[in-house]
Short mmCIF file of C-alpha atoms in Angstrom, two decimals:
data_model
loop_
_atom_site.label_atom_id
_atom_site.label_comp_id
_atom_site.label_asym_id
_atom_site.label_seq_id
_atom_site.Cartn_x
_atom_site.Cartn_y
_atom_site.Cartn_z
CA MET A 13 -18.26 -14.20 -48.08
CA HIS A 14 -15.13 -15.27 -46.18
CA LEU A 15 -13.26 -18.57 -46.71
CA ALA A 16 -11.60 -19.96 -43.61
CA LYS A 17 -10.31 -23.28 -45.01
CA ILE A 18 -9.98 -25.11 -48.37
CA ASP A 19 -9.55 -28.91 -48.47
CA VAL A 20 -8.41 -30.80 -51.61
CA GLY A 21 -8.18 -34.50 -50.95
CA THR A 22 -5.79 -35.12 -48.09
CA ALA A 23 -4.26 -31.66 -48.37
CA GLY A 24 -5.70 -28.51 -46.99
CA ILE A 25 -5.05 -24.77 -46.73
CA THR A 26 -6.17 -22.76 -43.70
CA LEU A 27 -6.61 -19.06 -44.23
CA GLY A 28 -6.08 -16.49 -41.49
CA GLU A 29 -8.86 -14.63 -39.79
CA ASN A 30 -10.56 -11.87 -41.67
CA SER A 31 -8.22 -8.87 -41.29
CA ASP A 32 -10.49 -6.39 -43.07
CA SER A 33 -10.91 -3.16 -41.14
CA TYR A 34 -14.21 -1.40 -40.52
CA PHE A 35 -13.34 0.88 -43.44
CA ASP A 36 -13.18 -2.17 -45.73
CA GLN A 37 -16.42 -3.66 -44.40
CA TYR A 38 -18.44 -0.46 -44.64
CA LEU A 39 -16.69 1.25 -47.54
CA ASP A 40 -19.87 1.46 -49.63
CA GLU A 41 -21.75 3.14 -46.78
CA ILE A 42 -18.90 5.58 -46.20
CA ILE A 43 -18.83 6.57 -49.87
CA TYR A 44 -22.60 6.94 -49.84
CA ILE A 45 -22.47 9.31 -46.87
CA PHE A 46 -19.90 11.55 -48.56
CA GLU A 47 -21.86 11.45 -51.80
CA LYS A 48 -25.15 12.50 -50.21
CA THR A 49 -23.86 15.02 -47.68
CA GLY A 50 -21.26 16.72 -49.84
CA ILE A 51 -18.80 16.72 -46.93
CA ARG A 52 -15.34 17.66 -48.07
CA THR A 53 -13.56 18.21 -44.75
CA VAL A 54 -13.46 15.74 -41.86
CA PHE A 55 -11.90 16.58 -38.47
CA PHE A 56 -10.40 13.86 -36.27
CA GLU A 57 -9.62 14.67 -32.61
CA ASP A 58 -7.63 12.88 -29.92
CA LEU A 59 -6.53 9.96 -32.05
CA ASP A 60 -3.25 10.02 -30.16
CA ARG A 61 -5.01 8.55 -27.12
CA PHE A 62 -4.95 5.15 -28.88
CA GLN A 63 -1.12 5.30 -28.95
CA ASP A 64 -1.04 3.60 -32.33
CA ALA A 65 0.42 5.49 -35.29
CA GLN A 66 -0.82 2.82 -37.74
CA ILE A 67 -4.34 4.21 -37.57
CA PHE A 68 -3.13 7.12 -39.68
CA ASP A 69 -2.08 4.73 -42.43
CA SER A 70 -5.61 3.34 -42.54
CA LEU A 71 -7.13 6.82 -42.63
CA ARG A 72 -4.74 7.89 -45.36
CA GLU A 73 -5.71 4.86 -47.40
CA LEU A 74 -9.40 5.65 -46.86
CA ASN A 75 -8.81 9.24 -47.93
CA GLN A 76 -7.16 8.11 -51.16
CA ILE A 77 -10.03 5.70 -51.90
CA LEU A 78 -12.59 8.46 -51.38
CA ASN A 79 -10.73 10.90 -53.60
CA ASN A 80 -10.33 8.29 -56.35
CA ASP A 81 -13.99 7.38 -56.36
CA PRO A 82 -15.73 8.91 -59.46
CA LYS A 83 -19.06 9.24 -57.65
CA LEU A 84 -17.80 11.96 -55.35
CA GLN A 85 -17.86 15.53 -56.66
CA HIS A 86 -15.16 17.83 -55.31
CA THR A 87 -15.57 21.38 -54.17
CA GLU A 88 -13.20 23.91 -52.67
CA SER A 89 -11.66 22.34 -49.59
CA THR A 90 -11.06 23.76 -46.17
CA ILE A 91 -7.34 23.18 -46.61
CA GLN A 92 -7.34 25.51 -49.61
CA LYS A 93 -9.05 28.25 -47.63
CA ILE A 94 -6.50 27.86 -44.83
CA SER A 95 -3.67 27.99 -47.36
CA GLN A 96 -5.01 31.22 -48.80
CA ARG A 97 -5.38 32.82 -45.37
CA LEU A 98 -1.83 31.86 -44.43
CA HIS A 99 -0.60 33.52 -47.67
CA PHE A 100 1.41 30.61 -48.95
CA SER A 101 3.72 31.02 -51.94
CA HIS A 102 2.37 31.59 -55.42
CA SER A 103 3.21 28.05 -56.47
CA ALA A 104 1.26 26.67 -53.55
CA LYS A 105 -1.77 28.76 -54.48
CA GLU A 106 -1.63 27.49 -58.06
CA LYS A 107 -1.35 23.96 -56.79
CA ASN A 108 -4.46 24.36 -54.62
CA SER A 109 -6.51 26.29 -57.14
CA GLN A 110 -7.96 23.26 -58.88
CA SER A 111 -11.59 23.40 -59.89
CA SER A 112 -12.24 20.13 -58.06
CA THR A 113 -11.24 19.91 -54.42
CA PRO A 114 -10.32 16.57 -52.81
CA ILE A 115 -11.77 15.39 -49.54
CA GLN A 116 -9.50 16.55 -46.75
CA PHE A 117 -8.84 14.83 -43.42
CA VAL A 118 -7.79 17.22 -40.66
CA TYR A 119 -6.23 15.75 -37.51
CA ALA A 120 -6.12 17.47 -34.10
CA ILE A 121 -3.42 15.43 -32.38
CA HIS A 122 -0.52 15.74 -30.03
CA ASP A 123 2.95 16.37 -31.45
CA ALA A 124 4.34 13.22 -29.86
CA ILE A 125 2.17 10.81 -31.88
CA PHE A 126 5.14 10.01 -34.13
CA SER A 127 7.80 10.22 -31.41
CA ASN A 128 9.79 7.41 -29.87
CA GLN A 129 7.01 6.53 -27.43
CA TYR A 130 6.21 3.65 -29.80
CA VAL A 131 9.84 2.61 -30.28
CA SER A 132 11.40 -0.05 -28.04
CA ALA A 133 15.18 0.29 -28.27
CA ASP A 134 18.19 1.41 -26.31
CA ALA A 135 18.85 5.12 -25.75
CA GLN A 136 20.98 5.73 -28.82
CA ILE A 137 18.72 3.86 -31.24
CA ALA A 138 15.65 5.43 -29.65
CA ASN A 139 17.03 8.92 -30.26
CA GLN A 140 17.74 8.06 -33.89
CA GLU A 141 14.29 6.55 -34.32
CA SER A 142 12.70 9.58 -32.71
CA LEU A 143 14.45 11.91 -35.12
CA ALA A 144 13.43 9.76 -38.08
CA HIS A 145 9.79 9.69 -36.96
CA SER A 146 9.80 13.48 -36.56
CA PHE A 147 10.80 13.76 -40.20
CA SER A 148 8.14 11.19 -41.15
CA ARG A 149 5.49 13.31 -39.48
CA ALA A 150 6.39 16.28 -41.66
CA LYS A 151 6.25 14.06 -44.77
CA PHE A 152 3.01 12.34 -43.84
CA PHE A 153 0.83 15.45 -43.51
CA ASP A 154 0.34 17.96 -46.30
CA ILE A 155 0.41 20.84 -43.83
CA ILE A 156 0.98 21.12 -40.09
CA ILE A 157 -0.63 24.05 -38.24
CA PRO A 158 0.57 24.56 -34.67
CA VAL A 159 -1.93 25.36 -31.93
CA VAL A 160 -0.54 27.52 -29.15
CA PRO A 161 -1.77 26.20 -25.76
CA PHE A 162 -3.40 28.85 -23.59
CA VAL A 163 -3.18 26.71 -20.44
CA SER A 164 0.14 25.41 -19.13
CA ALA A 165 1.67 24.45 -15.81
CA SER A 166 2.78 28.06 -15.31
CA ASN A 167 -0.72 29.59 -15.49
CA SER A 168 -2.86 26.61 -14.47
CA TYR A 169 -3.22 28.01 -10.96
CA GLN A 170 -4.79 31.20 -12.26
CA ILE A 171 -7.14 29.24 -14.53
CA ALA A 172 -8.18 27.03 -11.61
CA LEU A 173 -8.76 30.05 -9.38
CA GLU A 174 -10.93 31.77 -12.00
CA THR A 175 -12.92 28.59 -12.62
CA LEU A 176 -13.62 27.86 -8.96
CA GLU A 177 -13.96 31.37 -7.56
CA ASP A 178 -17.77 31.33 -7.73
CA VAL A 179 -18.11 28.04 -5.79
CA LEU A 180 -15.27 28.41 -3.24
CA ASP A 181 -13.95 31.20 -1.08
CA ALA A 182 -10.99 32.61 -3.00
CA ASN A 183 -9.66 34.13 0.23
CA ASP A 184 -9.56 30.81 2.07
CA PRO A 185 -5.86 30.12 2.77
CA GLN A 186 -6.44 26.35 2.74
CA MET A 187 -7.98 26.50 -0.74
CA ILE A 188 -5.12 28.69 -1.97
CA ASN A 189 -2.57 26.24 -0.57
CA LEU A 190 -4.37 23.32 -2.21
CA LEU A 191 -4.52 24.93 -5.64
CA GLU A 192 -0.89 26.05 -5.45
CA LEU A 193 0.06 22.48 -4.64
CA VAL A 194 -1.82 20.68 -7.43
CA ALA A 195 -2.59 23.27 -10.12
CA ASP A 196 0.57 22.72 -12.16
CA ALA A 197 -0.33 19.01 -12.44
CA VAL A 198 -3.69 19.82 -14.12
CA PRO A 199 -2.89 22.12 -17.07
CA ASP A 200 -6.26 21.66 -18.73
CA LYS A 201 -9.20 24.05 -18.42
CA ARG A 202 -11.78 21.45 -19.38
CA THR A 203 -10.69 19.33 -16.45
CA TRP A 204 -11.02 22.28 -14.08
CA ILE A 205 -14.53 22.98 -15.44
CA ASN A 206 -15.47 19.36 -14.84
CA ILE A 207 -14.03 19.53 -11.30
CA ARG A 208 -16.11 22.65 -10.67
CA ASN A 209 -19.31 20.96 -11.92
CA GLU A 210 -18.70 17.89 -9.80
CA PHE A 211 -18.00 20.04 -6.77
CA ILE A 212 -21.37 21.76 -7.16
CA VAL A 213 -23.16 18.40 -7.21
CA TYR A 214 -21.18 16.93 -4.30
CA LYS A 215 -21.59 20.12 -2.31
CA GLU A 216 -25.35 19.97 -2.67
CA GLN A 217 -25.44 16.32 -1.60
CA LEU A 218 -22.77 16.18 1.13
CA LEU A 219 -22.31 19.72 2.45
CA ASN A 220 -25.96 20.67 2.66
CA PRO A 221 -26.96 20.61 6.36
CA LYS A 222 -30.56 19.95 5.33
CA ARG A 223 -29.54 16.67 3.71
CA THR A 224 -26.69 15.45 5.88
CA ASN A 225 -24.38 16.61 8.62
CA LEU A 226 -21.09 14.85 7.96
CA GLY A 227 -18.92 17.77 8.99
CA LEU A 228 -16.92 17.62 5.77
CA SER A 229 -14.56 20.40 4.73
CA PRO A 230 -15.18 21.97 1.29
CA VAL A 231 -11.44 22.18 0.65
CA LYS A 232 -10.85 18.53 1.51
CA MET A 233 -13.74 17.48 -0.68
CA LEU A 234 -12.26 19.54 -3.52
CA ALA A 235 -8.95 17.73 -3.02
CA ILE A 236 -10.70 14.36 -3.42
CA LEU A 237 -12.47 15.54 -6.59
CA ILE A 238 -9.17 16.73 -8.07
CA TYR A 239 -7.70 13.31 -7.32
CA LYS A 240 -10.77 11.65 -8.83
CA ASN A 241 -10.36 13.55 -12.10
CA CYS A 242 -6.62 12.91 -12.31
CA TYR A 243 -6.65 9.21 -11.36
CA LEU A 244 -9.91 7.80 -12.69
CA ASP A 245 -9.06 4.11 -12.28
CA ASP A 246 -7.85 4.46 -8.72
CA ALA A 247 -10.77 6.71 -7.74
CA ILE A 248 -13.21 3.91 -8.65
CA LYS A 249 -11.48 1.68 -6.08
CA LEU A 250 -12.27 4.17 -3.30
CA GLN A 251 -15.73 2.62 -2.95
CA ASN A 252 -14.37 -0.79 -1.94
CA GLY A 253 -11.39 0.57 0.00
CA ARG A 254 -8.72 -0.78 -2.36
CA SER A 255 -7.35 2.42 -3.82
CA ARG A 256 -3.86 3.78 -3.29
CA LEU A 257 -5.34 6.44 -1.03
CA ASP A 258 -6.82 3.75 1.19
CA HIS A 259 -3.47 1.96 1.28
CA ILE A 260 -1.68 5.19 2.23
CA TYR A 261 -4.32 5.92 4.88
CA LYS A 262 -3.89 2.47 6.44
CA GLU A 263 -0.11 2.85 6.46
CA ILE A 264 -0.41 6.25 8.13
CA ARG A 265 -2.80 4.88 10.76
CA GLU A 266 -0.40 2.04 11.54
CA ILE A 267 2.52 4.45 11.89
CA ILE A 268 0.46 6.74 14.11
CA GLN A 269 -0.65 3.81 16.27
CA GLU A 270 2.96 2.68 16.69
CA ASP A 271 4.02 6.21 17.61
CA ILE A 272 1.14 6.53 20.06
CA SER A 273 2.13 3.28 21.77
CA ALA A 274 5.77 4.39 21.98
CA LEU A 275 4.77 7.79 23.33
CA ASP A 276 2.43 6.21 25.89
CA TYR A 277 5.24 3.98 27.10
CA LYS A 278 7.63 6.93 27.32
CA ASN A 279 4.99 9.02 29.08
CA LYS A 280 4.45 6.30 31.69
CA ASN A 281 8.19 6.11 32.35
CA LEU A 282 8.39 9.86 32.75
CA LYS A 283 5.49 9.87 35.17
CA TYR A 284 7.13 7.08 37.15
CA LYS A 285 10.42 8.98 37.36
CA ILE A 286 8.63 12.18 38.32
CA ASN A 287 6.79 10.32 41.08
CA GLU A 288 10.08 8.90 42.33
CA ILE A 289 11.55 12.37 42.44
CA SER A 290 8.49 13.74 44.18
CA ASN A 291 8.68 11.03 46.81
CA GLY A 292 12.28 11.79 47.62
CA ARG A 293 13.64 8.44 46.45
CA ALA A 294 16.06 10.08 44.08
CA ALA A 295 17.53 12.16 46.92
CA GLU A 296 18.12 9.07 49.02
CA GLU A 297 19.66 7.19 46.09
CA TYR A 298 22.00 10.08 45.33
CA ALA A 299 23.01 10.44 48.99
CA SER A 300 23.77 6.70 49.12
CA GLU A 301 25.82 7.07 45.93
CA LEU A 302 27.86 9.91 47.50
CA ARG A 303 28.46 7.81 50.66
CA THR A 304 29.76 4.90 48.56
CA ASP A 305 32.09 7.15 46.58
CA LEU A 306 33.44 8.64 49.82
CA ILE A 307 34.08 5.21 51.37
CA TYR A 308 36.02 4.03 48.30
CA LEU A 309 38.01 7.26 48.32
CA LEU A 310 39.01 6.99 52.02
CA ALA A 311 39.70 3.25 51.73
CA ASP A 312 42.09 3.88 48.90
CA LEU A 313 43.87 6.63 50.84
CA ASN A 314 44.37 4.30 53.84
CA ASN A 315 45.13 1.07 51.95
CA GLN A 316 41.94 -0.58 53.17
CA GLN A 317 39.19 -2.56 51.50
CA ALA A 318 36.05 -0.49 50.95
CA ASP A 319 33.70 -3.44 51.48
CA ARG A 320 35.14 -3.84 55.05
CA CYS A 321 33.99 -0.37 56.13
CA GLN A 322 32.32 -0.69 59.50
CA SER A 323 31.26 2.92 60.09
CA ILE A 324 31.73 6.43 58.81
CA ASN A 325 30.89 9.67 60.63
CA ILE A 326 30.94 13.14 59.14
CA ASN A 327 30.99 16.38 61.11
CA ILE A 328 30.61 19.90 59.75
CA PRO A 329 30.18 23.26 61.54
CA SER A 330 26.47 23.51 60.72
CA ASN A 331 25.66 20.32 62.62
CA SER A 332 28.35 20.30 65.29
CA GLN A 333 25.77 19.20 67.82
CA ASN A 334 24.49 16.34 65.63
CA THR A 335 26.28 13.68 63.61
CA TYR A 336 24.34 12.50 60.56
CA ALA A 337 24.79 9.23 58.73
CA ALA A 338 26.72 9.48 55.50
CA ASP A 339 23.67 8.38 53.44
CA ASP A 340 21.38 11.01 54.91
CA PRO A 341 20.29 13.57 52.27
CA LYS A 342 20.13 16.23 55.00
CA LEU A 343 23.89 15.85 55.59
CA TRP A 344 24.79 16.49 51.98
CA ASP A 345 22.32 19.33 51.89
CA ASP A 346 24.19 20.96 54.80
CA ILE A 347 27.59 20.34 53.19
CA SER A 348 26.54 22.02 49.97
CA ARG A 349 25.43 25.09 51.93
CA CYS A 350 28.57 25.44 54.00
CA LYS A 351 31.12 28.11 53.26
CA GLU A 352 34.06 26.82 51.25
CA THR A 353 36.45 27.93 54.03
CA ASN A 354 34.68 25.80 56.65
CA ARG A 355 36.22 22.47 57.53
CA ILE A 356 34.74 18.99 57.32
CA ASN A 357 35.87 16.20 59.67
CA ILE A 358 35.36 12.53 58.82
CA ARG A 359 36.15 9.38 60.85
CA ILE A 360 35.96 6.00 59.14
CA THR A 361 36.46 2.58 60.71
CA PHE A 362 37.38 -0.64 58.90
CA LEU A 363 36.89 -4.20 60.15
CA ASN A 364 40.24 -6.03 59.93
CA SER A 365 40.06 -8.60 62.78
CA TYR A 366 38.13 -9.29 65.92
CA TYR A 367 40.49 -7.21 68.07
CA ASP A 368 41.85 -4.77 65.51
CA ASN A 369 39.38 -2.28 63.96
CA PRO A 370 41.51 0.68 62.88
CA SER A 371 39.92 4.11 62.50
CA PHE A 372 41.14 6.89 60.26
CA ASP A 373 40.44 10.61 60.43
CA PHE A 374 40.14 12.92 57.48
CA SER A 375 39.87 16.73 57.63
CA SER A 376 39.81 19.39 54.91
CA THR A 377 38.04 22.53 53.83
CA ILE A 378 34.69 22.26 52.11
CA LYS A 379 36.27 23.59 48.90
CA THR A 380 38.94 20.87 48.91
CA PHE A 381 36.40 18.18 49.81
CA LYS A 382 34.24 19.08 46.83
CA LYS A 383 37.26 18.81 44.51
CA ILE A 384 38.18 15.43 45.98
CA MET A 385 34.65 14.10 45.51
CA GLY A 386 34.71 15.22 41.87
CA LYS A 387 30.95 15.64 41.49
CA SER A 388 28.21 18.05 42.45
CA LEU A 389 27.01 17.91 46.04
CA ASP A 390 23.95 20.00 45.22
CA THR A 391 20.98 18.61 47.09
CA ASP A 392 18.37 19.88 44.62
CA TRP A 393 18.01 16.38 43.14
CA ARG A 394 14.50 16.97 41.84
CA LYS A 395 15.60 19.90 39.70
CA ASP A 396 18.64 18.04 38.35
CA LYS A 397 16.74 14.89 37.57
CA GLU A 398 13.85 16.67 35.85
CA LYS A 399 16.32 18.45 33.58
CA ASN A 400 17.63 15.07 32.39
CA LEU A 401 14.22 13.57 31.61
#
C-alpha cells in the first residue's frame, strides 16, 4: 500500500513518488531464493557500464539485509577460500574462519568505476576528488583482486590475426594493412570473435557467387563489420543513409566532383593551347611580339615615335636574295640559325609629315643583335610553349 496524498480539512500533505527500489519491492522473494538454493556467493559483471556508483550502495545494503536475516544459514564462503589460497596473514585467517559464512557479493568491474568520471569540477578539484574516490574504493570492498588483461592495444593485432586466419587470407597485404590500422582500437578478443562470426554469415550471403554477384571485396566487407562492432548506433543508420560514413562518403563525392570539373576545365585549356601551338599561331604571335620590340628599340634610338613606324626591313646573309617582313616566323628562324659573327642590316622608316618620311639604318653582328633584343630568338615555339603548360 502506498499513500500519495493525505487531506485534513483544508490542509493537505502530498507525498513523493514511491522511491523503493526493486530490492525493496521483492525483498521477500530474494530472501526466499537464497534460503532455498543455499547460494552463498553472487557474481556481478559489467556493472560499470551503468556509470552510476550508487548502485553499489544499494547492493551493499541488500548484502547486509541478507546476512542479518535469521532464516539464511551460512556456510563457508568463496571469499574465505580465496583468502586461504592467497595465504593472507594469520589474523585474516582467524577472522575468516567462522563456522557460519556470510553471503558474499563479488563484483567484476572496471577500476575506473570510482574515478572522477562521475565528478563535475575544475581540474584541481577533479584531481582531489579522484584521489578521494580511489581511497573510497579500497574502503568499500573487503578485498580487491586484480585481473591481468591478456589482450591490450599492443597485442590486439596478433589476437585479431589468430581469430580471423581461418576465414581470411593471412597473406593478403590488404587484410594485413587493415588489421594493422584498426587492431589497436579493438583490444577485446570477444569482439574479434563476434566480428569473425558475423563475417562468416555475411560472406555466405554476399560473397557467394551462387547467391549474388555484387563484386564485393572480403577485406572491405571486414572493414565495415569492424566499424559495425565498434560504432553500433551509427552502424544502424547505414540502412537509411544517415550514418557518419554516409556523410563522409557524400562529402568525398562532392570534393571529387569539384576536382573533376576543375581538371576538365584545365584539360580543355591545355588542349586548346596545344592546338594553337600545332597550328602555328604561337609562332606568328611570337614573331609579331619580336617585331614590336624591335620597332620600339629602334624608335628610341632615333628619337622617333614607335606608333609612327611606316615600314621595317631586315636583311641577313641567309636571305640576301629575299627580304622578309619583320613579323614573319621564317625570318626569326633564319636569324637564330645565323652565325654570331654574321651581320644583320635593318632599315626602318617613320611617318613624320607628308613630305618628310625619314629612314634609319641599323647594322650589327648577330651576337650583338641578340643582346640588344634581350630575349630568346629561338624559333622552336612549340617546344618552349609546351614546357610552360
